[in-house]
PDB file of C-alpha atoms in Angstrom:
ATOM      1  CA  UNK H 262      29.704 105.549  -5.993  1.00 47.00           C
ATOM      2  CA  UNK H 263      29.816 107.356  -3.057  1.00 48.00           C
ATOM      3  CA  UNK H 264      27.788 104.399  -0.486  1.00 57.00           C
ATOM      4  CA  UNK H 265      29.637 101.566  -2.312  1.00 71.00           C
ATOM      5  CA  UNK H 266      33.095 102.930  -1.889  1.00 70.00           C
ATOM      6  CA  UNK H 267      32.192 104.045   1.645  1.00 77.00           C
ATOM      7  CA  UNK H 268      30.464 100.348   2.861  1.00 79.00           C
ATOM      8  CA  UNK H 269      33.780  99.286   1.561  1.00 83.00           C
ATOM      9  CA  UNK H 270      36.392 100.595   4.225  1.00 86.00           C
ATOM     10  CA  UNK H 271      35.143  98.529   7.093  1.00 89.00           C
ATOM     11  CA  UNK H 272      36.602  96.085   4.710  1.00 87.00           C
ATOM     12  CA  UNK H 273      40.285  97.426   3.903  1.00 84.00           C
ATOM     13  CA  UNK H 274      40.582  98.109   7.642  1.00 87.00           C
ATOM     14  CA  UNK H 275      39.433  95.302   9.743  1.00 89.00           C
ATOM     15  CA  UNK H 276      41.831  93.380   7.119  1.00 87.00           C
ATOM     16  CA  UNK H 277      44.349  95.223   8.345  1.00 89.00           C
ATOM     17  CA  UNK H 278      43.927  95.285  11.764  1.00 94.00           C
ATOM     18  CA  UNK H 279      42.401  98.866  11.476  1.00 94.00           C
ATOM     19  CA  UNK H 280      40.515 100.769  13.308  1.00 95.00           C
ATOM     20  CA  UNK H 281      38.517 104.264  12.305  1.00 94.00           C
ATOM     21  CA  UNK H 282      40.829 106.219  14.215  1.00 96.00           C
ATOM     22  CA  UNK H 283      43.837 104.457  13.095  1.00 96.00           C
ATOM     23  CA  UNK H 284      43.515 105.173   9.444  1.00 95.00           C
ATOM     24  CA  UNK H 285      42.063 108.641  10.450  1.00 96.00           C
ATOM     25  CA  UNK H 286      45.634 109.316  12.247  1.00 96.00           C
ATOM     26  CA  UNK H 287      47.288 107.221   8.589  1.00 94.00           C
ATOM     27  CA  UNK H 288      45.357 108.843   5.610  1.00 93.00           C
ATOM     28  CA  UNK H 289      44.798 112.783   7.322  1.00 95.00           C
ATOM     29  CA  UNK H 290      40.620 111.750   6.615  1.00 95.00           C
ATOM     30  CA  UNK H 291      39.018 112.965  10.403  1.00 97.00           C
ATOM     31  CA  UNK H 292      37.156 110.048  11.886  1.00 96.00           C
ATOM     32  CA  UNK H 293      34.164 111.627  11.950  1.00 96.00           C
ATOM     33  CA  UNK H 294      34.631 111.921   7.489  1.00 95.00           C
ATOM     34  CA  UNK H 295      35.288 108.452   7.302  1.00 95.00           C
ATOM     35  CA  UNK H 296      32.666 107.218   9.849  1.00 93.00           C
ATOM     36  CA  UNK H 297      30.106 109.427   7.532  1.00 93.00           C
ATOM     37  CA  UNK H 298      31.443 107.999   4.196  1.00 92.00           C
ATOM     38  CA  UNK H 299      30.687 103.768   5.925  1.00 90.00           C
ATOM     39  CA  UNK H 300      26.974 104.574   6.547  1.00 90.00           C
ATOM     40  CA  UNK H 301      26.501 105.356   3.310  1.00 87.00           C
ATOM     41  CA  UNK H 302      25.648 109.790   5.137  1.00 91.00           C
ATOM     42  CA  UNK H 303      28.760 110.903   3.049  1.00 89.00           C
ATOM     43  CA  UNK H 304      30.022 110.743  -1.230  1.00 85.00           C
ATOM     44  CA  UNK H 305      33.675 111.034  -1.116  1.00 86.00           C
ATOM     45  CA  UNK H 306      35.299 113.776  -3.287  1.00 86.00           C
ATOM     46  CA  UNK H 307      38.101 112.604  -5.456  1.00 81.00           C
ATOM     47  CA  UNK H 308      41.031 113.715  -2.920  1.00 86.00           C
ATOM     48  CA  UNK H 309      39.622 111.889  -0.536  1.00 88.00           C
ATOM     49  CA  UNK H 310      39.245 108.804  -2.601  1.00 83.00           C
ATOM     50  CA  UNK H 311      43.332 109.119  -3.789  1.00 82.00           C
ATOM     51  CA  UNK H 312      43.851 109.711   0.229  1.00 88.00           C
ATOM     52  CA  UNK H 313      42.036 105.896   0.658  1.00 87.00           C
ATOM     53  CA  UNK H 314      43.371 104.500  -2.050  1.00 81.00           C
ATOM     54  CA  UNK H 315      47.317 105.722  -0.555  1.00 83.00           C
ATOM     55  CA  UNK H 316      46.437 104.412   2.280  1.00 86.00           C
ATOM     56  CA  UNK H 317      45.409 100.651   2.068  1.00 80.00           C
ATOM     57  CA  UNK H 318      46.522 100.339  -1.588  1.00 75.00           C
ATOM     58  CA  UNK H 319      43.984  99.620  -2.675  1.00 68.00           C
ATOM     59  CA  UNK H 320      43.420  99.624  -6.685  1.00 62.00           C
ATOM     60  CA  UNK H 321      39.698  99.822  -7.554  1.00 56.00           C
ATOM     61  CA  UNK H 322      39.774 102.503  -5.838  1.00 56.00           C
ATOM     62  CA  UNK H 323      42.658 104.475  -7.829  1.00 57.00           C
ATOM     63  CA  UNK H 324      40.311 103.573 -10.998  1.00 57.00           C
ATOM     64  CA  UNK H 325      37.714 104.969  -9.594  1.00 60.00           C
ATOM     65  CA  UNK H 326      39.292 107.982  -9.175  1.00 59.00           C
ATOM     66  CA  UNK H 327      40.519 108.012 -12.283  1.00 56.00           C
ATOM     67  CA  UNK H 328      37.070 107.486 -14.081  1.00 60.00           C
ATOM     68  CA  UNK H 329      35.843 110.331 -11.750  1.00 59.00           C
ATOM     69  CA  UNK H 330      38.500 112.197 -12.900  1.00 55.00           C
ATOM     70  CA  UNK H 331      37.697 111.418 -16.489  1.00 53.00           C
ATOM     71  CA  UNK H 332      34.383 112.373 -16.474  1.00 53.00           C
ATOM     72  CA  UNK H 333      35.275 115.314 -15.336  1.00 49.00           C
ATOM     73  CA  UNK H 334      36.944 116.406 -17.379  1.00 45.00           C
ATOM     74  CA  UNK H 335      34.841 115.792 -19.420  1.00 46.00           C
ATOM     75  CA  UNK H 336      32.110 117.827 -18.238  1.00 43.00           C
ATOM     76  CA  UNK H 337      34.667 120.611 -18.306  1.00 43.00           C
ATOM     77  CA  UNK H 338      34.944 119.669 -22.143  1.00 43.00           C
ATOM     78  CA  UNK H 339      38.315 118.510 -21.918  1.00 40.00           C
ATOM     79  CA  UNK H 340      38.091 115.414 -23.496  1.00 40.00           C
ATOM     80  CA  UNK H 341      42.117 114.722 -23.814  1.00 37.00           C
ATOM     81  CA  UNK H 342      43.315 115.487 -21.052  1.00 37.00           C
ATOM     82  CA  UNK H 343      42.899 112.182 -19.833  1.00 37.00           C
ATOM     83  CA  UNK H 344      42.868 110.083 -23.440  1.00 38.00           C
ATOM     84  CA  UNK H 345      39.490 110.711 -24.761  1.00 38.00           C
TER      85      UNK H 345
END
């Protein structure tokens, strides 16, 4: 999942005319970590995805966060938390 999300970060920020530094400033995610995500060298956490989704307002990322949370919930054995 991370490489696909990371590869899409430049598209989202360039559509807004933002540099990596600007996205970092707006999201609170370090510039270095964003760079690693864009290169596919890091796997984003749910928290990072949430921050990025809030800043770029991308529903696809929000959906992945929900799916990731749903999967984590199932692993924890609490299927009912997210509606099974």
